[in-house]
Every structure is written in C-alpha cells, then in structure tokens.
Coordinates of C-alpha atoms in Angstrom, one line a residue:
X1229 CA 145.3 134.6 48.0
X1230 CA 144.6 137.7 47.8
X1231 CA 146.9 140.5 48.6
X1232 CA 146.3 142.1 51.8
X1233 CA 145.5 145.9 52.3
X1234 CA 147.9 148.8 53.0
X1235 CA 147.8 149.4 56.6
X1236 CA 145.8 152.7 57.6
X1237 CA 147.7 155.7 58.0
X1238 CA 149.1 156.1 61.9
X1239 CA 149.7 159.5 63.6
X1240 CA 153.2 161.0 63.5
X1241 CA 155.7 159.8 66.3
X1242 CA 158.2 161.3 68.5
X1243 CA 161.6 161.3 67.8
X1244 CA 161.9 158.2 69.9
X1245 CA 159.9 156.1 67.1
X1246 CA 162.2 157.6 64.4
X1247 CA 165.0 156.4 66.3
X1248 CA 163.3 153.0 66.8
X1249 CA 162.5 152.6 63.1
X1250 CA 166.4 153.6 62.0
X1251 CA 167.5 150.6 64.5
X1252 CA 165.1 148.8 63.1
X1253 CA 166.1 149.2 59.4
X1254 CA 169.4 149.0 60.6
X1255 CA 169.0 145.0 62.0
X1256 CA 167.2 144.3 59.0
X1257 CA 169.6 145.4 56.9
X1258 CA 172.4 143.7 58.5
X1259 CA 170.4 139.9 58.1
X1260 CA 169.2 140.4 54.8
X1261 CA 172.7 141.3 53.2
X1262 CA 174.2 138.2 53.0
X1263 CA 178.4 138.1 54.1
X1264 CA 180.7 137.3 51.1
X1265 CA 183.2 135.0 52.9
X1266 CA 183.5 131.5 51.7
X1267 CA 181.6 128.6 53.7
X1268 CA 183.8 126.5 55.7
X1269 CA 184.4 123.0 55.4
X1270 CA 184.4 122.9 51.4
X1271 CA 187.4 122.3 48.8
X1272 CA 187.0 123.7 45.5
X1273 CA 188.2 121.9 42.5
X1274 CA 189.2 122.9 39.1
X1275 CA 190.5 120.1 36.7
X1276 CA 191.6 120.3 33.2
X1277 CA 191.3 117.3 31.1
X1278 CA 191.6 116.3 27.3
X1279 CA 188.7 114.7 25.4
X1280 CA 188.2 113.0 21.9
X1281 CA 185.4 114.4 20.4
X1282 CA 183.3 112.5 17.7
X1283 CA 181.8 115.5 15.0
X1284 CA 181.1 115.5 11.4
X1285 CA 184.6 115.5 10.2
X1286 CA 186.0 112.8 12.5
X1287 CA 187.4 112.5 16.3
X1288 CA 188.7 115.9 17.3
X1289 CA 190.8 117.0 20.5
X1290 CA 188.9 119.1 22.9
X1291 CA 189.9 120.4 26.6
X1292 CA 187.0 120.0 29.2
X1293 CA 187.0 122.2 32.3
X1294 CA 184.7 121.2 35.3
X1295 CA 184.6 123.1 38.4
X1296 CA 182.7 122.6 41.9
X1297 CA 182.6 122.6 45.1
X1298 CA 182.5 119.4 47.7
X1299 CA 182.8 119.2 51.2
X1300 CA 186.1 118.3 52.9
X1301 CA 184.6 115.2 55.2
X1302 CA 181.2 113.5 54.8
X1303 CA 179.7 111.1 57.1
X1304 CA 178.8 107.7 56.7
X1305 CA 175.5 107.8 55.1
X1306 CA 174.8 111.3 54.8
X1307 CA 174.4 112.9 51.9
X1308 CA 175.7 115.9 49.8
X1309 CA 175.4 117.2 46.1
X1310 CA 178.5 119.3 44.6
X1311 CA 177.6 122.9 44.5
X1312 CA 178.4 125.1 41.8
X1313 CA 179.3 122.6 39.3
X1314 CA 180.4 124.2 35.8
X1315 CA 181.7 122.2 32.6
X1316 CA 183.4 124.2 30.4
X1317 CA 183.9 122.5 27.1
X1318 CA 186.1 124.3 24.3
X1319 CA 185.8 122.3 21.2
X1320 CA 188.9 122.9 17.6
X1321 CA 188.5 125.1 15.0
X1322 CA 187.5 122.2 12.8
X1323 CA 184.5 121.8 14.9
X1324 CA 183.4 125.2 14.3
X1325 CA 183.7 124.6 10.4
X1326 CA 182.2 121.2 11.1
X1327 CA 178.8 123.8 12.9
X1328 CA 179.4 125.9 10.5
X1329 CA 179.0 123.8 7.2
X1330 CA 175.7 122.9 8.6
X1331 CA 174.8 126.4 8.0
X1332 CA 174.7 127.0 12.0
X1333 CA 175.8 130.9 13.2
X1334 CA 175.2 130.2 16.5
X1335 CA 174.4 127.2 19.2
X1336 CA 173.0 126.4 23.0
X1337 CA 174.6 123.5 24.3
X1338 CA 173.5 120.9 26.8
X1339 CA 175.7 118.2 28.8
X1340 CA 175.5 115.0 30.1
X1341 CA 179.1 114.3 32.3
X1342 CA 178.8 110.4 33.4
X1343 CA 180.7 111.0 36.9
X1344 CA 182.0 107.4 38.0
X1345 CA 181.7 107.1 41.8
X1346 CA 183.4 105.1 43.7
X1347 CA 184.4 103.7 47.6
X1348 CA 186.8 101.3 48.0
X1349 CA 186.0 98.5 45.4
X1350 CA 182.3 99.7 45.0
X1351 CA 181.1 101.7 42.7
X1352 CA 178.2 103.8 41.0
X1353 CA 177.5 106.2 38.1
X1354 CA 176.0 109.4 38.2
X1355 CA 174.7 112.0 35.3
X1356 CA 175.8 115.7 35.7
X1357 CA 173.6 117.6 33.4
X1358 CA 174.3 121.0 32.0
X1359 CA 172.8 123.5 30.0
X1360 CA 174.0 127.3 28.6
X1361 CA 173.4 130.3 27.1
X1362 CA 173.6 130.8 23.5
X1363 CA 176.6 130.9 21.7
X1364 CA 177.6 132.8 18.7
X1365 CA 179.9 131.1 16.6
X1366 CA 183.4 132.6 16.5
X1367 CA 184.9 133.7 13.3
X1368 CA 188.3 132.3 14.2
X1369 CA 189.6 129.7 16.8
X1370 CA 188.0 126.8 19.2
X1371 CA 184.3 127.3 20.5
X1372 CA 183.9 127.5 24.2
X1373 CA 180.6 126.5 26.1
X1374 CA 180.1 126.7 29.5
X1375 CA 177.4 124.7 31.2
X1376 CA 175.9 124.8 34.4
X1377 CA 173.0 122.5 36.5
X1378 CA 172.0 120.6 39.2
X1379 CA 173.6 117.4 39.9
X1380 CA 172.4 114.6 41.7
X1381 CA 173.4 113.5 45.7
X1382 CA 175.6 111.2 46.8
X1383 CA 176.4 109.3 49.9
X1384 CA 179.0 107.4 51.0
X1385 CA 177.9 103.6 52.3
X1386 CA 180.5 103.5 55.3
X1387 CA 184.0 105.0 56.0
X1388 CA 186.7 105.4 53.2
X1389 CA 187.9 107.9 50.3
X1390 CA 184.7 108.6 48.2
X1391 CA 186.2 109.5 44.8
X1392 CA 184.7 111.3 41.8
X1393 CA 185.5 110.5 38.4
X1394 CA 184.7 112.2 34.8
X1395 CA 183.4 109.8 32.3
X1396 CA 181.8 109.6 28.9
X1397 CA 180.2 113.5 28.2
X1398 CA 177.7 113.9 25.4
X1399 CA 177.0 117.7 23.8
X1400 CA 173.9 118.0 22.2
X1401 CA 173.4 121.1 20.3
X1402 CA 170.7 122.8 19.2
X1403 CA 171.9 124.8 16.2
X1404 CA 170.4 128.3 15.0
X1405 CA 170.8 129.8 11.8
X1406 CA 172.5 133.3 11.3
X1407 CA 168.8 135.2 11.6
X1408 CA 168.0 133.9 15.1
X1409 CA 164.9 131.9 13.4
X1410 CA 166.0 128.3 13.3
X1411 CA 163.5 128.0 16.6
X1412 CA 160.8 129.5 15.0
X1413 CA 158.5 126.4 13.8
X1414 CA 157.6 128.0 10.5
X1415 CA 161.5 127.8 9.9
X1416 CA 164.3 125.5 8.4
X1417 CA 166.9 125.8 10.4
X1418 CA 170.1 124.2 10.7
X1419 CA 168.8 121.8 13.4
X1420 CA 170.9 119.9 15.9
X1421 CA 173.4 117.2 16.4
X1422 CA 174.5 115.1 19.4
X1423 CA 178.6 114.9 19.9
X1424 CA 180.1 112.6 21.7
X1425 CA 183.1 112.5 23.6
X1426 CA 185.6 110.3 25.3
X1427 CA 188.2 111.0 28.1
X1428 CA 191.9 111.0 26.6
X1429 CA 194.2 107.8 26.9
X1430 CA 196.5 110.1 28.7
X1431 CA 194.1 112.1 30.7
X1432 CA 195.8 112.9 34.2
X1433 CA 194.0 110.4 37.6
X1434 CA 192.1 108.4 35.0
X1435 CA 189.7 112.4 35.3
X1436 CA 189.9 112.1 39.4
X1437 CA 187.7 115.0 40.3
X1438 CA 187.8 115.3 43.5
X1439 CA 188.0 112.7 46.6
X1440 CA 185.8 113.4 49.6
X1441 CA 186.8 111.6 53.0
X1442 CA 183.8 109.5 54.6
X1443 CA 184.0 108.4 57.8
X1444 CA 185.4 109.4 61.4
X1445 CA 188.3 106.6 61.5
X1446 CA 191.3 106.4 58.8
X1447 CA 190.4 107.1 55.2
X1448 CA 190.9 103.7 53.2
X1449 CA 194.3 104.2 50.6
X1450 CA 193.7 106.5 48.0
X1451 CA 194.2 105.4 44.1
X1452 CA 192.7 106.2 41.0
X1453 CA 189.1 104.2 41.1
X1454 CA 188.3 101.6 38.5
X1455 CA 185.9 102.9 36.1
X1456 CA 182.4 101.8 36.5
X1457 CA 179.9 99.3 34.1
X1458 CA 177.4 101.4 32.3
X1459 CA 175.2 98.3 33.6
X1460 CA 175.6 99.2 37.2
X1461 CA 178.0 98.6 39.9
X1462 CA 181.1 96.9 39.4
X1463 CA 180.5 93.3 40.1
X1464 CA 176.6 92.7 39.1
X1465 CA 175.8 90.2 36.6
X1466 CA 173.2 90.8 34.0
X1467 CA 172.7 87.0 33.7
X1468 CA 169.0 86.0 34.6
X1469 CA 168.3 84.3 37.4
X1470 CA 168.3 80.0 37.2
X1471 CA 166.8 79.4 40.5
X1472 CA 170.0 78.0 41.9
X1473 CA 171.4 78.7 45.6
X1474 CA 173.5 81.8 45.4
X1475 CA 177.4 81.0 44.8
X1476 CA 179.7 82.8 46.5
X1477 CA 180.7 85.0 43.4
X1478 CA 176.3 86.0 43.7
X1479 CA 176.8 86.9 47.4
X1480 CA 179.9 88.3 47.1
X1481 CA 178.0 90.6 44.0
X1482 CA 175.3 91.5 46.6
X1483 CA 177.4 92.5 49.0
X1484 CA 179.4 94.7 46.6
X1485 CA 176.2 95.9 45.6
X1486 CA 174.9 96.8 48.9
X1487 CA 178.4 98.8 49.7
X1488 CA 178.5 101.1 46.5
X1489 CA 178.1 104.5 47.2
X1490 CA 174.4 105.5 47.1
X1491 CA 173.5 108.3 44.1
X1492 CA 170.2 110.0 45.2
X1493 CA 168.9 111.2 41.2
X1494 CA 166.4 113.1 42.6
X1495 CA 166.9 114.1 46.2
X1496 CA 163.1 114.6 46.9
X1497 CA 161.5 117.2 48.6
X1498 CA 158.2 117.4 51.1
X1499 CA 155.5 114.9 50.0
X1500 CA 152.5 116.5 50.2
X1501 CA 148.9 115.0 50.4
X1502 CA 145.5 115.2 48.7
X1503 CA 144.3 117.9 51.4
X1504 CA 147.5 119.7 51.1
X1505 CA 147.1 121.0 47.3
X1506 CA 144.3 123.7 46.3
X1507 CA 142.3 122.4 44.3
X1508 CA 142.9 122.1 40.4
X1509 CA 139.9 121.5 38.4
X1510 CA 138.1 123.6 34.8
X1511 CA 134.8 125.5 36.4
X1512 CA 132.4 127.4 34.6
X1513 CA 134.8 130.6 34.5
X1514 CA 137.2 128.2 33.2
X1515 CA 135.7 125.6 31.1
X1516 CA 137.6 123.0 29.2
X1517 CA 137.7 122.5 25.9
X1518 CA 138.9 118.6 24.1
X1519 CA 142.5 119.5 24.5
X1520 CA 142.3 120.7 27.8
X1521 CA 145.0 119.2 30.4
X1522 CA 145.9 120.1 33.8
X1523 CA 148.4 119.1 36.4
X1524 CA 150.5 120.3 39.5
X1525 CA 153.6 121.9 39.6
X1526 CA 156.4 122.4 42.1
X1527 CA 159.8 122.8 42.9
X1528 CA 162.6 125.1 44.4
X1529 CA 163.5 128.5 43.2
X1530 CA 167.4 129.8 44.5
X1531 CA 168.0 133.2 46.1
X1532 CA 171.6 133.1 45.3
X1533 CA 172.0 136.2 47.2
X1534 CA 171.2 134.4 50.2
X1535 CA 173.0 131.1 49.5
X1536 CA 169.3 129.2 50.0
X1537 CA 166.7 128.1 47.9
X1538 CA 163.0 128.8 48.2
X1539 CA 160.1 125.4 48.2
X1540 CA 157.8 126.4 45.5
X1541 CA 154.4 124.1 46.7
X1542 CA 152.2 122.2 44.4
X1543 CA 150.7 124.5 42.2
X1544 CA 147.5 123.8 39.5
X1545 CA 148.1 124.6 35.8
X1546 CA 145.2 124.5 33.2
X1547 CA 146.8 124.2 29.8
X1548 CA 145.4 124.5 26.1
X1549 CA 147.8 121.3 24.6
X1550 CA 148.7 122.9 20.5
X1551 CA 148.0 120.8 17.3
X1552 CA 151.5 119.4 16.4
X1553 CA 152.3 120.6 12.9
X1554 CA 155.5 120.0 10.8
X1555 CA 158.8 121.5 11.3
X1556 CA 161.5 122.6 9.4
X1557 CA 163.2 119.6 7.0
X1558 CA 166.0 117.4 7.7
X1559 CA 167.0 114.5 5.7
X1560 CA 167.5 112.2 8.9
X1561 CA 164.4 113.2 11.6
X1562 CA 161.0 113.4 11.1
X1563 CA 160.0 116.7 12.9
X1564 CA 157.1 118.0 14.2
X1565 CA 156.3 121.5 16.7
X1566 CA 153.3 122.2 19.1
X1567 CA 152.6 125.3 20.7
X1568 CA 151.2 125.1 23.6
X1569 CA 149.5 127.7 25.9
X1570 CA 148.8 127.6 30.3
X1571 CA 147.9 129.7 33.3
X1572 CA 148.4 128.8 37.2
X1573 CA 145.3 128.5 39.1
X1574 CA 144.5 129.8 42.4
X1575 CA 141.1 130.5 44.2
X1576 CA 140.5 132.3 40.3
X1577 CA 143.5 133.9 40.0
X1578 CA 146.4 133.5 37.5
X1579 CA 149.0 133.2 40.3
X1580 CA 150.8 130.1 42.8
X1581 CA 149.5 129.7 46.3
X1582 CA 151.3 131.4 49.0
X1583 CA 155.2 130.2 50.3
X1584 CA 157.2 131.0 53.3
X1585 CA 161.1 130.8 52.7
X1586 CA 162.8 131.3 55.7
X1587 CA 166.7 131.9 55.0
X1588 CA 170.0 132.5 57.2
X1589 CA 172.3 135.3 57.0
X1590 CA 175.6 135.2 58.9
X1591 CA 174.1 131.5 60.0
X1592 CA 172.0 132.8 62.9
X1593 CA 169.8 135.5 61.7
X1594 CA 166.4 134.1 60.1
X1595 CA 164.5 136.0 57.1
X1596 CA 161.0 134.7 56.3
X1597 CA 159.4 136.2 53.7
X1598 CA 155.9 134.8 52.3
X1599 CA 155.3 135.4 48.7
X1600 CA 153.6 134.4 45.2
X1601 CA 154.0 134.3 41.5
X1602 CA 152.1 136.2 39.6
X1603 CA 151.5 136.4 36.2
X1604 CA 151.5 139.0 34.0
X1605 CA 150.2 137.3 30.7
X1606 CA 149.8 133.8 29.5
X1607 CA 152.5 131.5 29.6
X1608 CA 153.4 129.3 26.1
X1609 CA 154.8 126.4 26.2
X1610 CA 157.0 125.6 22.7
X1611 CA 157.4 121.9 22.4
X1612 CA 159.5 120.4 19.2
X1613 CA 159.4 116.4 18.5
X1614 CA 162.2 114.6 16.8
X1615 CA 161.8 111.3 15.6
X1616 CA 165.2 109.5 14.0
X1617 CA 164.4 107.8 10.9
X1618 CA 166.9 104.9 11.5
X1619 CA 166.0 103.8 15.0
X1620 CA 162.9 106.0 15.7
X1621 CA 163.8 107.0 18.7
X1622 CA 162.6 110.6 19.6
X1623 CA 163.7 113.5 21.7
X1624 CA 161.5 116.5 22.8
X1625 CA 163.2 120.0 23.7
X1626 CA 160.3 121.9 25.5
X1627 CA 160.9 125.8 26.4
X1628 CA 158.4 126.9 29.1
X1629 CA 158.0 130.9 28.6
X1630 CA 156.5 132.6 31.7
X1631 CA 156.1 136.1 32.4
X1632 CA 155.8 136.0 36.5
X1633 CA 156.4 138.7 38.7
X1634 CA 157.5 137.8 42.6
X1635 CA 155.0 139.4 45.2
X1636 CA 156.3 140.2 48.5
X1637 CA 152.9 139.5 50.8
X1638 CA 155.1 139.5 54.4
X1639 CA 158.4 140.0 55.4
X1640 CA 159.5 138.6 59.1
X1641 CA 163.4 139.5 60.5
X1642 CA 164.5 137.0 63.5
X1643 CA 161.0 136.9 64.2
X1644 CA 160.2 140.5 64.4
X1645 CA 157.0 141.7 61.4
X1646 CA 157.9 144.5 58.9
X1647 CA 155.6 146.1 57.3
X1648 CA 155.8 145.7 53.4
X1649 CA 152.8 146.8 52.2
X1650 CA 150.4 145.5 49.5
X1651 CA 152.1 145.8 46.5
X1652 CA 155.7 145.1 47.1
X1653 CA 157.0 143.2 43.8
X1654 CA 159.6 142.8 41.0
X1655 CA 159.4 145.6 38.8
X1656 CA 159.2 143.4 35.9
X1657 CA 159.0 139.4 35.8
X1658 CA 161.8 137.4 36.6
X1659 CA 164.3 137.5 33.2
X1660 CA 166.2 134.9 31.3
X1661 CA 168.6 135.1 28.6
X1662 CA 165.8 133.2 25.6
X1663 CA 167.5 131.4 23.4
X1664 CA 165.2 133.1 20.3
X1665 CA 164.6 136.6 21.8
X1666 CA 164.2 137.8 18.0
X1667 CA 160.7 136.0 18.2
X1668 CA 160.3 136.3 22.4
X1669 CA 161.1 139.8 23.1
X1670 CA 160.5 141.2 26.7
X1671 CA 160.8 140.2 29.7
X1672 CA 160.1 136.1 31.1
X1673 CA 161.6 133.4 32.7
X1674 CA 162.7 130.3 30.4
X1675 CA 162.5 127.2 31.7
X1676 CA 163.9 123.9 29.3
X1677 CA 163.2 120.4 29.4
X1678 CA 164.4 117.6 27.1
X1679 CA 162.1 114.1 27.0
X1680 CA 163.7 110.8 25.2
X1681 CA 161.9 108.2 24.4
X1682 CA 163.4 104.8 23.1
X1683 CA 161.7 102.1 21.7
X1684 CA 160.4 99.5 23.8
X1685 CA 161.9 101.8 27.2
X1686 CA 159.7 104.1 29.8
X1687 CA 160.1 107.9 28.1
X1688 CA 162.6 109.9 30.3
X1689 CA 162.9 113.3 31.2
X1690 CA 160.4 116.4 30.6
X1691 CA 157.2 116.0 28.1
X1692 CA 154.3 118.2 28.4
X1693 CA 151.5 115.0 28.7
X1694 CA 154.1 112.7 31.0
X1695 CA 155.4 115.7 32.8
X1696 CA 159.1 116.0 34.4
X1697 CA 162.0 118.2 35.5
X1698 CA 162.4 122.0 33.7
X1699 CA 165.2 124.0 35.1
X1700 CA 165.9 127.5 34.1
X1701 CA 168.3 130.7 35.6
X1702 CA 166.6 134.1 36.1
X1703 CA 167.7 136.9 37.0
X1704 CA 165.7 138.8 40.2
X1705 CA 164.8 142.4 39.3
X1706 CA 164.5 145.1 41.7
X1707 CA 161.6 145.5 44.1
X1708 CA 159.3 148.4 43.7
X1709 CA 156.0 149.4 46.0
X1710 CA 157.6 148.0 49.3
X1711 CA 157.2 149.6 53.3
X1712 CA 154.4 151.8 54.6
X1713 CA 154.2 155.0 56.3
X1714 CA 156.5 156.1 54.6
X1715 CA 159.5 153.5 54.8
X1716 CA 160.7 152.6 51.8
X1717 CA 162.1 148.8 51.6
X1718 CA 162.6 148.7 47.9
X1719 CA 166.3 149.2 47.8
X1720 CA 166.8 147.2 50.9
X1721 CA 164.9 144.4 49.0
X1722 CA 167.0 145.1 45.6
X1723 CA 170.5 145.0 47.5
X1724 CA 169.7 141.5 49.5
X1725 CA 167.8 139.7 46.6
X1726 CA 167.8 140.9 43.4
X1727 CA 170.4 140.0 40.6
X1728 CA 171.6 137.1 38.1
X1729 CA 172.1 133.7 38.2
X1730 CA 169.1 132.4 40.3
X1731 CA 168.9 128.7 39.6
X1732 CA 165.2 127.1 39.1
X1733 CA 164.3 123.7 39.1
X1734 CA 160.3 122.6 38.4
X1735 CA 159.0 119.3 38.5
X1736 CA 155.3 119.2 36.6
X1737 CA 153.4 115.9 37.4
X1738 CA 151.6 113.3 34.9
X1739 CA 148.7 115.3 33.1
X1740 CA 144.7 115.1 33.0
X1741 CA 143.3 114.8 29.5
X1742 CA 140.0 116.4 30.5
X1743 CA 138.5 115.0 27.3
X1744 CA 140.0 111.3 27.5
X1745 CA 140.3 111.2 31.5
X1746 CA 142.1 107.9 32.4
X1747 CA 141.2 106.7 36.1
X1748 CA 143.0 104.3 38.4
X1749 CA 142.5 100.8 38.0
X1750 CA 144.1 97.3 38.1
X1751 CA 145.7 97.9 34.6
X1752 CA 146.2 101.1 34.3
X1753 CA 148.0 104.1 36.5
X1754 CA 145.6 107.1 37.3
X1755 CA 146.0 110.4 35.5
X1756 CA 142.6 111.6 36.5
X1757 CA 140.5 111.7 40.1
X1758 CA 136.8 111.3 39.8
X1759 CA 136.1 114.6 39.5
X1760 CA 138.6 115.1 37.0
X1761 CA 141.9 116.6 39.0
X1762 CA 145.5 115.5 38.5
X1763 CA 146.0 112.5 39.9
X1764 CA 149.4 112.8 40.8
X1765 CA 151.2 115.2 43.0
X1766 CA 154.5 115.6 42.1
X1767 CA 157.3 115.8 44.3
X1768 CA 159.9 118.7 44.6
X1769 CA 163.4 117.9 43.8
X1770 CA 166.6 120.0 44.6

C-alpha cells in the first residue's frame, strides 16, 4: 500500500482553531499515555526454589527464581496465560569454571520450565519457554540468567483450586568464545551444551507457584498437587488398546482425562482465508531461481507502553534458501550453517500489508492506528544444524535479522482522525540486543527459533523449510515526520509508544520449493497451490 500524500496546505485559522487544535492535542495525549497503576484482579508471585543441576563436573546446587503474574479468580472454562513470566536461574561458581574450561567467555541461555498443572485429582503439563540476552561470564562467583517468553493458556475444566507447579527445567546454552565470533560460521567456537536440572528434595510446596481459584462456589481444599506423568494426565494408560469393553479403571481414566485442566500450546489467532492474503507468488520483477522458497508470515507484535499487542496479518516472504556448509568442529555433533536471505512482498514493495491495532488507555479510550513494516535492506536468515553423533538427533537455532522500520499511515483517537502525515515512522528500525553484534552491527530486530528433530518423531519447533514460531524483544525508537500543518506528533508518538521490551511472536507457515513444488494429494500434504503460492496460511499465536 502505498503511503498516502501529505494533505495540501489550508489557510491560517482564527484563534478559535488554535484553541481547538490545543484541546485536541490535549485529549490525544491523555489516551495515548497509558496510566502506570497496576491492573486489578491479578496476584503477583515471586518464588525462590533450589535446583540440582547436571554440568560437566557433576550435579551442582542452583537457586531458580520465577516470577508472574495470574489472575485472582478464573471461570470455569475460560482461559488465561500468566503475564510477565521471568525465570531467573543463578547457576555455582563451579559451573562457570565448568563454561569456562570449554573455552566459553560469554553465553545466551534458553529455558524450558515443565509447569505441572493441576485441579483437584486431574492434571496436565505445560512448557514455559525462555530466552535472554547475552551473558558475559563473571570473573568470580555464580552466573545469573534471566529469561523471559510467552507461555502457553490454561483453563480450568470446572470449579476448584487450579494450582501451578515448577517441574523439570532444561538450560541450553549457546556458548561464545571471548572474541564474540563463536556465531560466525567460518568460526570454531566453543559451541553449546544442554544442562539439566531437577527441583530439590526439600524444595518448599513441592515448587507451588501459584494457585488460581476456578469457579463461583467454594474452592475445592488446597494441598500441594501430585506431580504429573511426562506421558500425560495422571491416570492414562499407555497400554494399547485389546478391543475389550472398557473396565471401570478405563472409564474412570477417561473421565480423569476429560476433567484435567485444558493447556492451550498455542492460543490461536484469526484464521484467515485464501481471499484474505495478498497474493505471494515470483513474477517477472521477481523471478525465482532453484532455491527459491516462499511462505506467509504472521503474528502479534506488543506495544508494552500500551499494555496490548498488535495482529500482524499474513504476510508473503520470497526467500533465497543458502548452501549449508560446515561449521566449526566438535568432537560429539556433526555441524553444518546456511545463510539464508528474504524480503516481504507487497503489491511490489519490500514491506507487510496494512494493520489496524486498536488499543485502550485508562480502559475506555480507544487508539487505532493503521501501519506497516517496512524494510530498510534485506533480511538474512542464519540457520545452524546440529546433528549428535550418538543418537543423531538434530537441533536448529535459526536467528531471523530484519532491519524494519514501523510506518504510521493513520492515527484515529476515540474515533476522532488526526492527521499524521505521509512519512510518520521510526527513526531507525526496531532494535534488538544481537547476540553477535561484532559481525551484525546496526540497527535490526532479532527474532530466534530453535527446531528439534528426533528420529522416527514429526520435527518440532522453528525450521526455515517446515516453518514455526520465532519470538524476539525490540525496542520501539522514536517517531520522526509525524502531523501536518504544522503539528508536530513526533514526541507525542515517542512518549506513548516508543521504548524497550516490546515482545514479538512470528509464526512462518510450511514453505514452497518453487523448483520441487509439492501439491496436495491423497499421500502427500500440499506445500504448493497450482500456481505455485504457499499452500498454507499460518495462524497467529499469542
């Protein structure tokens, strides 16, 4: 879309317009600043539990932190995701000698918390994932990393104490040598290592979390909930079925199984259909070449200034898929690194299709603002493959780098137009800490996905071909080129939106090989329409 025209100079007004516009600004700044008080009906918890750690040198103590925020009542059936979740792990001296000996000066952690959930006798398990900035190693004393991500929803089956629980956590960590290269493909680095942890004998609640009360009537007696199967919820039998009439242990498992608390992975956003997506196909400006792919993208993008999160629609991506070559040595992975290259695609254009996000500030005045990304150069896309010589399993870290810029094309206030202009943008793109920035200098959003593949299973997570979630934080930078006749909006726009800590959450779809185009059929799932589009629309998810 393209960006519309500055309006054409109007005649000078009386004093009575100057006022107008000064009330004007006024309102608009008073719904776009958001209020700083805390939202009611939410508990905050902080707990503080003790962890065996398994690294190099043996099990080692650690002290695990997690922090969020969960409503004080649910109803039956509805469901809600802990907000601000944050896992704070600080790991012994001897692990940073154990990171160290590997020639590591510095790592960036990820986390997967199994959270046991459980109502009444029925439980669940759900994965709180994690990721964080890099992390220097200290010279002296215990390393601390501090995660944060999105977590999946949960809902409560009928009334009763809905209790959360801290499981098994697993750190991976992706190690970098003391010259910033060890993510540089042409470099042997230190590589990475998986820890895993344990919760303590004597950790205090069995690592209760938090308990959220479901239900109108009289929460059911609180009590330390049993820890779930890794199979599935307590009471499910993995034997295979005999054809026999149901017993009543069978129907007494179904039953259990149909009152465990529900855990929504992937709490979906709009579906959207074929006529609902531009249209993402190579042309004769754009013509592909044999490792041409392309796919849609979507997602939501948080304004945490405004304490809502903005729908990112389907969007097309041609991409250039890199030659894997081989990566730095280790003894126990075969490694190999592909360096990929890809541009959005719209109406010719290197930029998304328009979005509306409407927010609320103070809960009753609405904001809608309609924007786009745009970028500002190509996007690379650095993929490394990790195959484990004794199992041969593999796992993919993928770092999306994207130099976008957010453009402001309308700005509404409780229904009520201002005038923006035609070039009212970020000064710069949106900005991420990178975890290399010695080889990606400037300014870019990150966004990091990690694909595992075991034998004989369905891959899981992100892979460039398979697509999957990437999730990033940016921070907003201040608006330049906003208001007309001589209004300027820019530092209205910088003081209501701009700033750190800006969640993102992408979800790319399955890819078209443009070259080896695999259609729908009877035996095989389409990646391709006839006239060689993505197949698949993906599906935003919070």
């Amino acid at each position: 879309m393209k960006a519309k025209p500055a309006a054409a100079p109007r005649p000078s007004r009386t004093r009575a317009r100057a006022r107008t516009t000064s009330i004007a600004a006024f309102v608009v700044l008073a719904a776009l600043v958001p209020t700083t008080a805390s939202a009611s009906g939410t508990q905050q918890v902080e707990a503080e539990l003790p962890y065996v750690c398994t690294l190099p040198s043996g099990p080692l103590p650690a002290t695990v932190r997690v922090s969020a925020e969960f409503p004080e009542r649910a109803l039956a059936g509805e469901a809600f995701t802990p907000s601000g979740v944050t896992t704070t792990v600080e790991l012994p001296d001897q692990a940073v000698a154990d990171l160290a000996a590997r020639d590591a000066a510095g790592v960036r952690a990820a986390t997967r918390l199994g959270v046991g959930v459980a109502q009444n006798a029925a439980t669940a398990t759900a994965t709180w994932r994690g990721s964080a900035e890099p992390a220097a190693l200290p010279e002296s004393g215990p390393l601390t990393l501090v995660t944060k991500g999105d977590v999946p929803s949960v809902a409560g089956r009928g009334d009763g104490d809905l209790t959360f629980s801290a499981g098994a956590l697993a750190i991976d960590l992706a190690l970098e040598a003391a010259d910033g290269t060890a993510t540089d493909a042409a470099t042997a680095g230190p590589g990475s290592l998986t820890v895993d942890c344990v919760l303590a004998e004597d950790a205090p609640g069995r690592g209760l979390l938090a308990t959220v009360p479901v239900g109108t009537g009289t929460a059911a007696p609180s009590g330390s909930p049993s820890s779930p199967s890794p199979s599935g919820p307590a009471g499910s039998s993995g034997a295979p079925d005999d054809g026999r009439p149901d017993g009543p242990g069978d129907r007494e498992a179904e039953r259990q199984s149909e009152r465990s608390p529900k855990v929504l992975e992937n709490t979906p956003g709009p579906a959207v259909g074929r006529d609902e997506v531009p249209p993402c196909r190579y042309d004769e400006q754009h013509p592909p070449t044999d490792v041409s792919l392309n796919a849609y993208v979507t997602g939501y993008a948080n304004v945490k200034k405004m304490r809502g999160a903005a729908y990112l629609p389907p969007s097309c991506v041609l991409i250039e898929q890199g030659i894997p070559v081989p990566g730095p040595p280790d003894p126990d992975y075969l490694i190999f690194d592909t360096v990929s290259y890809a541009n959005f695609h719209y109406q010719e254009r290197r930029q998304t299709p328009p979005f509306e996000a409407t927010f609320l500030s103070f809960d009753f005045a609405p904001v809608k603002a309609t924007m786009v990304l745009e970028q500002t150069d190509t996007m690379r896309i650095d993929s490394r493959m990790k195959m484990s010589m004794t199992d041969f399993s593999t796992t993919t870290d993928t770092y999306v780098r994207a130099p976008l810029v957010l453009h402001v094309l309308d700005l509404e206030v409780n229904g009520t137009p201002l005038d923006v202009g035609s070039e009212c943008r970020t000064e710069t793109s949106l900005v991420s800490e990178d975890p290399d920035p010695a080889n990606f200098p400037g300014d870019h959003l990150v966004l990091y996905g990690r694909g595992e593949l075991l034998i004989g299973q369905p891959a899981t997570g992100y892979l460039l071909l398979s697509g999957g979630v990437l999730s990033g934080e940016a921070t907003i930078p201040a608006f330049t080129g906003c208001g007309t006749d001589g209004e300027d909006l820019d530092r209205l726009l910088t003081a209501s939106v701009s700033g750190p800590g800006n969640l993102i959450k992408q979800v790319q779809g399955q890819t078209c090989a443009i070259a080896a185009p695999v259609f729908p059929s009877p035996t095989n799932e389409g990646q391709c329409t006839e006239d060689l589009q993505p197949y698949e629309i993906p599906v935003a998810e919070h």
